[in-house]
């Protein structure tokens, strides 16, 4: 008598498994096939210029595995042989320069962990709850360790002229993505990165070279980086005028809204990750981040904001990186209304969606960092809701 | 201190890559184009996605109209209603358009398309209007003054930076005011449903919660409502020149293709879909529609403007059988120098076999 998984001999207990090299570049267990990026077909006109989403509800800790980092590209994934890649620095510099990948590998390099969030993350939720799953509502984010050269060193190599106040990084892909970035940020903490989580950048993340712009909206982190021009004023290109500007209720739009406001989301339970057990000990967990610093504190409510509890932070706390929080509680089997509220190191507290709408209306598309609510019914099934 | 790494860029190298244009006109090349010429080019190269009048096909961006709607409940953000600078139009059209054939437009063509876009947006009303570097800065965009710098630190921070937050007894009652399930626009997710069914089976009890329904249409990344029906005009006549049956037809054309291979090919075809359509409503986009492509003579789809080499190859008798398609798809630009098809190629022969099998299931209309 007992669990047949214990009392009976299982295949894997006596049949030999694969030897080494069966998978020279390893993949997750085949039982994890459901852990994958997913897209929402109706969001964009075509899969080549589209987005898919990180399955936040399947992850733990703070590092996103490279193969699960959400993708957003505007002209498909460029296929670039590193030996044929060049980085040019031109414009208001003493000497316009060209670097090969080999040249770049000879600069002193650094390792830093940063989140990258698309400005449009949660952008579909401005008017109300719309998508059932934190993968879809919050999955345009990933958090990895980058290895790269401080951009400052590369710019100094070319010698920025005193009237050089802006840079314009440009991609080598078929969209030739460009953004304008003030020189102060470029000289501060930007990296020209070639590794993520220790291995080469994935093609969809800009292989062989991408810009890292810590804490600022993901669109600025130019992938397949081939050129950086230095200028005396911003370029006002398509990605900073037509897109990535935030339309307010009165018809005017904010531009150059670079920093990502503090934000958090409960990843478990959530619509794709229901509570599968009955009442008793329950682990609630989620992630929080801020483009302006660290997250010293996250509050969690399970009764729709009547009462809040300070969550337990676990894992390293890096500047402009994702943070992991837990709230371990005894579920009594009654319905729950779950929310999390991040506090960042500047004292900023994540606002409710309604508070945000007071300032921005519902047509901003970008920078929706409002508090997310999940309703969990007595069966443990979760759904995306809004509450009073 | 510098490291002495890298080498000076040559003037030609800088000229090749430095294509950006700024609002003050820096970067604009010599050249000019008029509205009428722009209309011809637009109809030929852009209308397949953006519509003949910039009204857009499917979910592609709308380029014209919408002026005065920015403070509406559903604003229509177009070049005319929203874009602050004309230089952005020039820069972007030249940099990234047409989709799938970036940086193929000459300076004159880009000026002409830009002029036509001004015309579509009623910013110029003369079909003879010629846009050039000389008069470029004279054009003022209607929403030039519609933007302001990020003011979150002044407006929102004082409210959202809080020394104290309520932790206990913060409100008396809570009601659900909206729920995503009403819209039901979340992609079909087998595992989530399986989980839910499992939970349903394992546990008893019924949910009984009153909710207020928020029935607004879903909002997409592009800002417009999702799920709007694609225009139905579509379907141009596609009188493919009937290809003469060839003696050396590959097996894919004679035997019924393996369903598994066809299914695999459907997946591979996703790489082609940005530019090519198949099926009942297929029409020409950045590339020709592909109904009946297997066995078709090259360069013969009506209404599609082929590259000269492709048209010539067809005139010289090139027929797209399995072998020829394989050669082309492996590396299009090596196979046919000068082809317009800006696709790197399929590295895996299995992918090629699959996609050819898939395409063979679509007969010419």
XYZ file of C-alpha atoms in Angstrom:
753
model
C 0.000 0.000 0.000
C 1.214 3.447 -0.824
C 1.982 5.823 -3.638
C 2.692 3.694 -6.741
C 5.255 6.284 -7.747
C 7.158 5.008 -4.713
C 6.085 1.394 -4.395
C 6.463 0.560 -8.092
C 9.664 0.749 -10.073
C 9.514 3.683 -12.486
C 11.126 3.783 -15.938
C 13.651 6.349 -14.880
C 14.685 4.176 -11.927
C 16.166 1.405 -14.051
C 16.472 2.572 -17.666
C 19.651 4.472 -18.390
C 19.223 8.068 -19.402
C 21.072 10.082 -22.009
C 24.824 10.346 -21.704
C 26.784 13.551 -21.821
C 26.638 15.496 -25.087
C 23.121 14.279 -25.888
C 22.367 17.992 -25.739
C 25.592 19.940 -26.226
C 23.715 23.176 -25.606
C 21.199 22.170 -22.991
C 17.499 22.844 -23.031
C 14.943 22.798 -20.203
C 13.228 19.523 -19.335
C 10.615 18.474 -21.868
C 8.123 18.697 -19.025
C 8.634 22.467 -19.026
C 7.437 22.965 -22.605
C 4.610 25.221 -21.430
C 7.168 27.709 -20.107
C 7.559 29.947 -23.104
C 7.123 33.414 -24.516
C 3.683 34.069 -25.926
C 2.308 36.765 -28.206
C -1.106 38.382 -28.554
C -1.901 38.254 -32.223
C -4.343 41.159 -32.384
C -1.896 43.620 -30.817
C 0.095 44.376 -33.938
C -0.248 44.204 -37.685
C 2.415 41.618 -38.354
C 4.611 39.185 -36.384
C 7.773 40.682 -37.888
C 7.105 43.999 -36.175
C 5.595 42.785 -32.960
C 6.099 41.736 -29.367
C 5.896 38.642 -27.226
C 5.845 38.310 -23.464
C 7.971 36.858 -20.682
C 6.146 34.131 -18.683
C 6.662 35.854 -15.333
C 4.331 33.409 -13.585
C 6.697 30.509 -14.347
C 9.839 32.200 -12.991
C 11.325 32.813 -9.583
C 14.302 34.705 -8.225
C 15.271 37.817 -10.133
C 17.105 36.619 -13.266
C 15.186 35.994 -16.474
C 16.530 33.039 -18.493
C 17.781 34.288 -21.850
C 15.380 32.191 -23.893
C 12.390 33.663 -22.068
C 13.274 37.358 -22.343
C 10.392 39.050 -24.155
C 11.058 40.183 -27.707
C 10.123 43.432 -29.358
C 11.480 44.226 -32.756
C 10.390 46.455 -35.598
C 11.950 44.822 -38.636
C 12.501 41.246 -37.538
C 15.594 39.730 -35.914
C 18.748 40.777 -37.751
C 21.111 37.891 -38.478
C 24.585 39.363 -38.073
C 27.915 37.576 -38.252
C 30.016 39.163 -35.490
C 33.105 39.334 -37.691
C 31.077 41.521 -40.071
C 29.679 43.792 -37.398
C 30.989 47.343 -36.994
C 30.305 50.095 -34.493
C 30.823 53.641 -35.762
C 31.057 56.750 -33.583
C 30.559 59.961 -35.557
C 29.172 63.481 -35.326
C 30.525 65.983 -32.809
C 33.650 64.030 -31.915
C 37.347 64.759 -32.372
C 37.905 61.602 -34.412
C 35.058 59.565 -35.915
C 35.955 55.948 -35.188
C 35.059 52.456 -36.340
C 35.304 49.481 -33.990
C 35.161 45.782 -34.699
C 33.791 43.390 -32.092
C 37.378 42.423 -31.341
C 38.270 46.051 -30.666
C 35.364 46.378 -28.260
C 36.415 43.277 -26.343
C 39.704 45.016 -25.477
C 38.066 47.790 -23.441
C 37.710 47.229 -19.687
C 34.296 45.687 -19.147
C 31.753 45.526 -16.346
C 28.980 43.217 -15.120
C 25.669 44.701 -14.028
C 22.127 43.439 -13.507
C 19.336 45.599 -14.900
C 15.687 45.232 -15.773
C 14.566 46.187 -19.263
C 10.905 47.147 -19.447
C 9.066 48.178 -22.586
C 7.351 51.524 -22.063
C 4.168 49.876 -23.374
C 4.185 47.170 -20.695
C 0.633 47.128 -19.234
C -0.309 49.590 -21.979
C -3.373 47.539 -22.884
C -4.785 47.988 -19.375
C -5.284 51.776 -19.276
C -9.023 51.636 -19.860
C -9.610 48.653 -17.657
C -8.700 45.049 -17.040
C -8.190 43.428 -20.401
C -5.844 40.432 -20.436
C -5.910 37.426 -18.143
C -2.332 36.673 -17.192
C 0.622 38.548 -15.776
C 2.538 37.293 -18.796
C 0.340 39.528 -20.942
C -0.264 42.413 -18.541
C 3.331 42.687 -17.246
C 5.480 40.413 -19.405
C 7.266 43.066 -21.453
C 10.118 43.006 -18.966
C 13.216 40.967 -18.322
C 16.107 41.162 -15.919
C 19.550 39.842 -16.778
C 23.211 40.416 -16.010
C 24.926 42.301 -18.805
C 28.609 42.225 -19.582
C 29.710 45.226 -21.550
C 31.900 48.261 -21.951
C 30.862 51.527 -20.305
C 29.637 53.720 -23.164
C 31.622 56.562 -21.628
C 34.912 54.815 -22.462
C 33.946 54.374 -26.108
C 32.762 57.980 -26.452
C 35.935 59.251 -24.783
C 37.978 57.224 -27.233
C 36.460 59.327 -30.040
C 36.552 62.501 -27.927
C 33.177 64.212 -27.483
C 33.287 67.914 -28.428
C 32.055 70.419 -25.855
C 28.873 71.108 -27.867
C 28.052 67.383 -27.996
C 24.937 67.250 -25.815
C 23.031 64.276 -27.244
C 23.776 60.897 -28.723
C 21.766 58.960 -31.269
C 22.345 55.197 -31.178
C 21.217 53.361 -34.329
C 20.515 49.688 -35.025
C 21.769 47.631 -37.957
C 18.423 45.872 -38.452
C 15.851 46.531 -41.175
C 14.151 49.132 -38.945
C 17.442 50.981 -38.307
C 16.009 51.923 -34.904
C 17.139 55.262 -33.509
C 16.604 57.195 -30.281
C 18.036 60.417 -28.825
C 19.733 60.154 -25.426
C 21.210 63.066 -23.447
C 24.993 62.947 -23.083
C 24.756 62.980 -19.262
C 23.017 59.596 -19.300
C 25.408 58.265 -21.937
C 28.387 59.205 -19.786
C 26.773 57.962 -16.581
C 25.729 54.308 -16.532
C 25.073 53.153 -20.116
C 26.821 50.022 -21.348
C 27.609 48.668 -24.780
C 26.866 45.027 -23.985
C 27.756 41.795 -25.743
C 26.824 39.216 -23.102
C 23.670 38.494 -21.127
C 23.717 36.108 -18.191
C 27.225 35.101 -19.182
C 26.543 34.001 -22.751
C 26.445 35.994 -25.969
C 23.355 38.157 -26.443
C 20.556 36.178 -28.028
C 19.860 37.234 -31.653
C 16.452 38.625 -30.663
C 18.164 40.718 -27.975
C 20.553 42.418 -30.375
C 23.385 39.975 -31.065
C 26.197 40.803 -31.290
C 25.892 44.229 -29.627
C 23.229 46.228 -27.805
C 22.995 49.406 -25.813
C 22.023 49.174 -22.151
C 20.262 52.269 -20.791
C 19.594 51.418 -17.137
C 16.180 52.325 -15.739
C 14.984 53.892 -18.986
C 12.340 52.593 -21.374
C 13.332 49.519 -23.354
C 12.916 51.112 -26.775
C 16.070 53.148 -26.111
C 18.234 50.052 -25.574
C 19.138 49.910 -29.264
C 19.769 46.358 -30.443
C 22.178 45.328 -33.203
C 23.937 48.590 -32.351
C 25.981 49.784 -35.326
C 26.395 53.525 -34.895
C 26.331 56.275 -32.319
C 26.172 59.841 -33.536
C 26.949 62.730 -31.214
C 24.952 65.936 -31.791
C 24.010 69.241 -30.208
C 20.242 68.582 -30.125
C 17.816 65.661 -30.158
C 16.730 64.102 -33.456
C 12.995 63.761 -32.724
C 12.798 60.574 -34.740
C 9.733 58.399 -35.143
C 10.299 56.431 -31.930
C 10.300 59.592 -29.806
C 7.514 61.562 -31.512
C 4.898 59.341 -33.131
C 5.619 56.554 -30.637
C 6.861 56.584 -27.047
C 5.236 59.925 -26.285
C 2.444 59.936 -23.747
C -0.815 61.560 -24.849
C -2.662 63.235 -21.981
C -6.368 63.899 -21.640
C -6.086 67.509 -22.834
C -4.585 66.444 -26.155
C -0.994 67.440 -25.409
C 1.662 64.780 -25.110
C 4.641 64.322 -22.847
C 7.851 63.545 -24.640
C 11.193 62.194 -23.469
C 9.526 60.285 -20.634
C 12.542 58.069 -20.259
C 12.515 56.803 -16.673
C 10.406 53.797 -15.728
C 8.331 54.503 -12.618
C 8.349 52.047 -9.712
C 6.085 49.057 -10.353
C 5.279 45.593 -9.067
C 3.067 42.647 -9.885
C 2.078 39.457 -8.099
C 3.128 36.628 -10.387
C 1.685 33.781 -8.274
C -1.173 33.322 -7.889
C -2.294 34.921 -11.144
C -4.665 33.910 -13.968
C -2.158 31.536 -15.575
C -1.052 30.258 -12.176
C -4.106 29.377 -10.061
C -3.830 28.068 -6.499
C -3.795 24.316 -7.048
C -3.994 23.258 -3.405
C -6.773 23.694 -0.875
C -6.626 25.940 2.148
C -3.506 26.161 4.267
C 0.031 27.418 3.763
C 0.220 29.460 0.543
C 3.147 31.216 -1.106
C 2.317 34.485 -2.769
C 5.184 35.946 -4.788
C 5.946 38.652 -7.277
C 8.474 41.072 -8.674
C 9.070 44.798 -8.273
C 11.384 47.282 -9.931
C 12.093 50.989 -10.363
C 13.984 52.974 -12.962
C 15.106 55.340 -10.240
C 16.812 52.992 -7.796
C 16.193 49.946 -5.651
C 13.019 48.521 -4.060
C 13.467 48.461 -0.300
C 9.843 47.525 0.337
C 6.717 45.990 -1.191
C 3.310 45.846 0.508
C 0.781 43.137 -0.274
C -2.963 42.980 0.366
C -5.161 39.909 0.040
C -8.442 41.703 0.827
C -8.459 44.348 -1.893
C -6.599 47.021 0.041
C -8.439 47.010 3.332
C -5.311 45.769 5.081
C -1.729 45.639 3.854
C 1.232 43.509 4.906
C 4.876 44.209 4.346
C 6.196 41.502 2.024
C 9.430 39.601 2.569
C 12.139 40.650 0.091
C 14.474 37.859 -0.973
C 17.452 37.867 -3.297
C 19.964 40.547 -4.196
C 18.829 44.173 -4.336
C 20.569 45.877 -7.241
C 20.035 49.399 -8.531
C 17.503 49.460 -11.409
C 17.059 45.709 -11.198
C 14.118 43.443 -10.540
C 13.447 42.511 -6.908
C 11.671 39.394 -5.638
C 9.112 39.491 -2.856
C 7.096 36.867 -0.978
C 4.095 36.890 1.299
C 3.586 33.544 2.996
C 0.102 33.183 4.429
C -2.527 30.671 5.514
C -5.276 30.695 2.899
C -8.655 30.084 4.501
C -10.218 29.037 1.208
C -12.284 32.214 0.745
C -11.977 34.521 -2.276
C -9.024 36.907 -2.372
C -8.362 40.279 -3.953
C -4.604 40.480 -4.370
C -2.522 43.590 -4.919
C 1.112 44.580 -4.466
C 2.468 48.088 -3.938
C 6.150 48.881 -4.511
C 8.127 51.543 -2.673
C 11.364 52.619 -4.340
C 14.489 54.133 -2.813
C 13.361 57.675 -3.684
C 10.248 57.274 -1.508
C 7.941 56.938 -4.506
C 5.018 54.595 -3.848
C 3.405 52.750 -6.756
C 0.054 54.455 -7.415
C -3.302 52.850 -8.134
C -4.510 52.795 -11.733
C -7.137 55.347 -10.769
C -4.521 57.723 -9.313
C -2.548 57.470 -12.559
C -5.633 58.162 -14.661
C -6.178 61.369 -12.678
C -2.917 62.673 -14.119
C -2.794 60.980 -17.485
C -6.245 59.991 -18.677
C -6.459 56.683 -20.537
C -4.737 57.367 -23.854
C -1.093 57.416 -22.783
C -0.403 53.829 -23.955
C 3.012 53.991 -22.265
C 4.233 54.033 -18.666
C 1.282 52.362 -16.980
C 2.702 51.427 -13.571
C -0.604 51.255 -11.719
C -1.319 48.634 -9.071
C -2.563 45.326 -10.517
C -5.446 43.398 -8.946
C -6.072 39.647 -9.193
C -9.332 38.162 -7.976
C -8.921 34.607 -6.721
C -12.137 32.656 -6.194
C -12.714 29.928 -3.637
C -11.467 27.313 -6.124
C -8.159 29.136 -6.436
C -8.807 30.370 -9.978
C -7.450 33.863 -10.567
C -8.554 36.590 -12.956
C -7.608 40.143 -13.843
C -10.025 42.652 -12.307
C -10.296 46.237 -11.194
C -11.738 47.178 -7.839
C -13.161 50.215 -6.118
C 43.310 58.599 -21.262
C 42.347 56.636 -24.322
C 43.152 53.080 -25.315
C 44.115 53.609 -28.927
C 41.400 51.178 -30.000
C 39.396 51.401 -33.208
C 40.393 53.264 -36.353
C 39.293 56.524 -37.937
C 36.103 56.262 -40.002
C 36.491 57.323 -43.627
C 34.327 60.038 -45.166
C 32.667 57.473 -47.430
C 31.856 55.213 -44.506
C 30.248 58.043 -42.598
C 28.302 59.107 -45.685
C 27.019 55.542 -46.151
C 25.620 55.222 -42.641
C 24.874 58.781 -41.557
C 21.368 58.964 -42.997
C 19.550 60.676 -40.145
C 17.549 63.873 -40.591
C 16.764 66.417 -37.884
C 13.964 68.981 -37.454
C 16.403 71.807 -38.306
C 16.990 70.191 -41.699
C 20.446 68.835 -40.911
C 20.875 65.608 -42.842
C 18.426 66.374 -45.658
C 19.950 65.367 -48.982
C 19.699 67.190 -52.303
C 16.566 66.295 -54.192
C 12.894 67.039 -54.667
C 9.570 65.406 -55.372
C 6.005 66.492 -56.083
C 2.622 65.314 -54.838
C 1.558 63.608 -58.064
C 4.770 61.615 -58.335
C 4.466 60.816 -54.632
C 0.981 59.435 -55.167
C 2.246 57.063 -57.852
C 5.076 55.789 -55.664
C 2.850 55.561 -52.613
C 0.227 53.567 -54.511
C 2.913 51.233 -55.764
C 5.028 50.795 -52.645
C 3.044 51.857 -49.564
C -0.699 51.491 -50.164
C -0.661 47.720 -49.700
C -0.305 48.333 -45.940
C -1.301 51.962 -45.472
C -4.203 52.114 -47.935
C -4.431 54.348 -51.010
C -5.230 57.381 -48.890
C -3.270 56.571 -45.761
C -6.377 55.078 -44.132
C -4.496 51.805 -43.453
C -5.204 48.166 -44.178
C -5.790 45.878 -41.192
C -3.785 46.992 -38.197
C -1.066 48.865 -40.091
C -0.610 52.504 -39.070
C -3.125 55.087 -40.273
C -1.178 57.943 -41.862
C -3.764 60.602 -42.573
C -6.711 62.335 -40.951
C -7.505 62.635 -37.282
C -6.784 66.323 -36.910
C -8.550 67.749 -33.886
C -9.098 64.334 -32.259
C -6.215 64.281 -29.784
C -8.381 65.114 -26.795
C -11.209 62.809 -27.923
C -12.034 59.599 -26.145
C -10.475 57.694 -29.052
C -7.813 59.917 -30.560
C -6.632 59.229 -34.115
C -2.869 59.817 -34.064
C -1.605 60.267 -37.624
C 1.183 62.187 -39.325
C -1.198 65.091 -39.824
C -2.814 65.053 -36.413
C 0.103 64.101 -34.194
C 3.613 64.187 -35.689
C 5.376 67.413 -34.677
C 8.087 67.505 -37.350
C 8.124 66.804 -41.057
C 11.762 65.734 -40.805
C 10.594 62.672 -38.874
C 8.500 61.588 -41.855
C 11.390 61.925 -44.263
C 13.824 60.219 -41.921
C 11.549 57.297 -41.125
C 10.293 56.675 -44.665
C 13.842 56.579 -45.957
C 15.227 54.653 -42.964
C 12.685 51.886 -42.547
C 10.131 51.893 -45.360
C 8.726 50.173 -47.333
C 8.406 47.448 -44.710
C 10.537 44.593 -45.989
C 12.533 46.793 -48.368
C 14.141 49.409 -46.139
C 16.439 52.096 -47.535
C 15.439 51.320 -51.111
C 13.857 54.727 -51.810
C 15.928 57.454 -53.468
C 16.035 60.990 -52.096
C 13.657 62.190 -54.840
C 11.226 59.347 -54.144
C 11.316 60.078 -50.411
C 10.631 63.777 -50.994
C 7.756 62.826 -53.293
C 6.182 60.416 -50.781
C 6.594 63.013 -48.036
C 4.908 65.607 -50.254
C 2.037 63.195 -50.929
C 1.622 62.537 -47.201
C 1.352 66.305 -46.649
C -1.305 66.363 -49.356
C -3.244 63.452 -47.827
C -3.246 65.358 -44.548
C -4.440 68.627 -46.137
C -1.236 70.349 -45.056
C -0.635 71.240 -48.708
C -3.543 71.361 -51.148
C -1.765 71.782 -54.453
C -1.057 68.620 -56.452
C 1.766 70.516 -58.141
C 3.449 71.143 -54.787
C 7.129 70.230 -54.920
C 8.966 69.421 -51.710
C 12.739 69.861 -51.648
C 15.514 70.606 -49.253
C 15.042 74.311 -50.021
C 11.432 74.624 -48.850
C 11.381 71.744 -46.350
C 11.625 73.935 -43.248
C 8.768 76.151 -44.423
C 6.265 73.349 -43.818
C 4.715 73.559 -40.373
C 3.064 70.507 -38.877
C -0.336 71.101 -37.229
C 0.674 69.513 -33.906
C 4.147 71.072 -33.673
C 3.240 72.728 -30.371
C 1.488 69.674 -28.945
C 4.404 68.279 -26.962
C 5.920 69.149 -23.623
C 8.860 67.803 -21.659
C 8.412 65.057 -19.085
C 6.889 66.788 -16.061
C 6.324 63.767 -13.843
C 8.803 65.030 -11.255
C 6.822 68.260 -10.853
C 3.253 66.964 -11.183
C 3.188 63.366 -9.990
C 6.139 62.979 -7.665
C 4.885 65.330 -4.965
C 1.738 63.178 -4.800
C 3.255 59.717 -5.198
C 6.245 60.162 -2.882
C 4.668 59.276 0.431
C 6.235 59.195 3.860
C 3.338 57.131 5.171
C 0.930 54.679 3.617
C -2.183 53.214 5.186
C -1.652 49.608 6.348
C -4.767 48.767 8.372
C -8.479 49.351 7.939
C -7.824 51.477 4.866
C -11.315 51.111 3.435
C -14.651 49.703 4.450
C -15.860 47.950 1.335
C -14.353 46.707 -1.895
C -16.214 45.995 -5.114
C -15.056 44.518 -8.390
C -15.646 47.230 -10.988
C -14.303 45.541 -14.093
C -12.889 42.251 -15.249
C -10.813 41.064 -18.164
C -12.927 37.947 -18.613
C -15.763 40.083 -20.003
C -13.678 41.037 -23.015
C -12.232 37.552 -23.474
C -9.336 38.750 -25.622
C -6.623 36.747 -23.890
C -5.032 34.324 -26.354
C -6.269 30.771 -26.126
C -4.017 29.137 -23.590
C -4.285 25.432 -23.395
C -2.343 24.971 -20.189
C -4.173 27.703 -18.307
C -7.454 26.102 -19.332
C -6.247 22.659 -18.400
C -5.207 23.979 -15.016
C -8.562 25.599 -14.518
C -10.406 22.441 -15.490
C -8.232 20.451 -13.128
C -8.965 22.886 -10.352
C -12.664 22.770 -11.182
C -12.692 18.994 -10.947
C -10.632 18.856 -7.785
C -12.570 21.403 -5.839
C -16.243 22.026 -5.298
C -18.192 25.210 -4.767
C -19.444 27.908 -7.065
C -18.332 31.441 -7.665
C -21.078 33.973 -7.017
C -19.745 37.474 -7.187
C -21.577 40.465 -8.564
C -19.557 42.563 -10.965
C -19.986 45.725 -12.929
C -19.324 45.105 -16.575
C -16.800 47.236 -18.405
C -17.530 46.510 -22.014
C -15.118 48.872 -23.773
C -13.401 47.317 -26.765
C -9.859 46.069 -26.159
C -7.038 48.518 -26.649
C -4.020 47.547 -28.674
C -0.407 48.658 -28.597
C -1.059 50.872 -31.571
C -3.648 52.733 -29.572
C -6.674 51.898 -31.678
C -9.357 49.431 -30.696
C -8.385 45.851 -31.364
C -10.370 43.425 -33.385
C -11.621 45.988 -35.844
C -12.507 44.146 -38.964
C -9.944 44.364 -41.700
C -11.253 46.184 -44.739
C -12.987 43.797 -47.064
C -12.218 45.502 -50.345
C -9.115 43.258 -50.776
C -8.912 40.626 -53.454
C -7.530 42.057 -56.588
C -7.875 40.024 -59.718
C -4.996 37.605 -59.820
C -4.933 36.285 -63.302
C -1.753 34.359 -63.115
C -0.376 33.483 -66.464
C -1.069 29.768 -66.620
C 2.211 27.952 -66.452
C 2.784 25.306 -69.017
C 3.141 21.933 -67.346
C 6.748 20.947 -67.382
C 8.055 17.485 -68.025
C 10.522 17.572 -65.174
C 7.995 18.593 -62.558
C 9.209 17.810 -59.052
C 7.346 15.252 -56.939
C 5.789 17.983 -54.814
C 3.746 19.054 -57.814
C 2.524 15.640 -58.830
C 1.981 13.681 -55.645
C -0.235 14.970 -52.853
C 2.055 16.525 -50.285
C 2.605 14.941 -46.904
C 0.209 16.615 -44.434
C 2.887 16.752 -41.743
C 5.255 18.465 -44.113
C 2.528 20.921 -45.075
C 1.878 21.699 -41.423
C 5.581 22.291 -40.860
C 5.628 24.489 -43.944
C 2.804 26.595 -42.614
C 5.028 27.452 -39.662
C 7.992 28.252 -41.872
C 5.748 30.481 -43.966
C 5.404 32.837 -40.997
C 8.779 34.167 -42.060
C 7.291 35.072 -45.437
C 3.976 36.499 -44.293
C 5.230 40.032 -43.826
C 5.496 40.319 -47.598
C 3.551 37.430 -49.183
C -0.035 36.262 -48.953
C -1.663 32.979 -49.921
C -5.222 31.735 -49.830
C -8.586 32.968 -50.930
C -8.102 36.693 -50.369
C -4.394 36.782 -51.176
C -3.175 39.916 -52.841
C 0.126 41.481 -53.635
C 1.925 43.170 -50.789
C 5.645 43.940 -50.569
C 5.924 40.660 -52.484
C 3.528 39.034 -54.984
C 0.721 36.772 -53.797
C 1.817 33.147 -53.985
C -1.246 31.134 -54.998
C -0.088 28.660 -57.601
C 3.565 29.618 -57.157
C 4.731 26.021 -57.480
C 4.747 25.519 -61.226
C 4.235 29.188 -62.027
C 6.452 31.039 -64.496
C 8.633 33.547 -62.647
C 7.625 37.198 -62.662
C 4.079 36.739 -63.930
C 1.681 37.803 -61.187
C -0.504 40.534 -62.569
C -0.190 43.893 -60.903
C 3.104 43.175 -59.168
C 6.104 45.231 -60.116
C 8.990 42.793 -60.317
C 12.659 43.604 -60.373
C 14.089 43.628 -63.859
C 16.154 40.461 -63.289
C 13.068 38.585 -62.060
C 10.934 39.676 -65.010
C 13.724 38.691 -67.377
C 14.202 35.318 -65.726
C 10.521 34.613 -66.304
C 10.681 35.779 -69.899
C 13.596 33.419 -70.355
C 11.464 30.537 -69.165
C 12.214 30.206 -65.447
C 9.475 28.089 -63.882
C 9.192 27.761 -60.106
C 9.445 24.026 -59.633
C 10.728 22.471 -56.434
C 14.377 22.636 -57.468
C 14.282 26.264 -58.579
C 12.360 27.363 -55.491
C 14.909 25.526 -53.365
C 17.745 27.384 -55.014
C 15.998 30.729 -54.694
C 14.939 30.281 -51.091
C 18.381 29.158 -49.936
C 19.824 32.569 -50.680
C 17.574 34.734 -52.866
C 20.142 37.373 -53.660
C 22.793 34.901 -54.729
C 20.328 32.904 -56.812
C 18.993 35.945 -58.633
C 21.146 39.034 -58.404
C 19.019 42.149 -58.235
C 15.872 40.518 -56.880
C 13.674 42.809 -54.789
C 13.128 40.062 -52.258
C 14.989 41.249 -49.185
C 15.056 37.935 -47.367
C 18.247 36.361 -46.054
C 17.211 32.832 -47.013
C 16.260 29.556 -45.325
C 19.318 27.755 -44.040
C 17.647 24.425 -43.484
C 16.676 22.342 -46.519
C 13.941 20.711 -44.434
C 12.369 24.137 -43.969
C 12.519 24.741 -47.712
C 10.932 21.379 -48.515
C 8.222 22.080 -45.970
C 7.390 25.551 -47.186
C 7.316 24.416 -50.821
C 4.966 21.584 -49.812
C 2.779 24.127 -48.009
C 2.761 26.484 -50.994
C 1.892 23.626 -53.351
C -1.474 23.339 -51.592
C -2.533 26.759 -52.895
C -3.697 26.575 -56.487
C -3.710 29.554 -58.807
C -7.129 31.216 -58.793
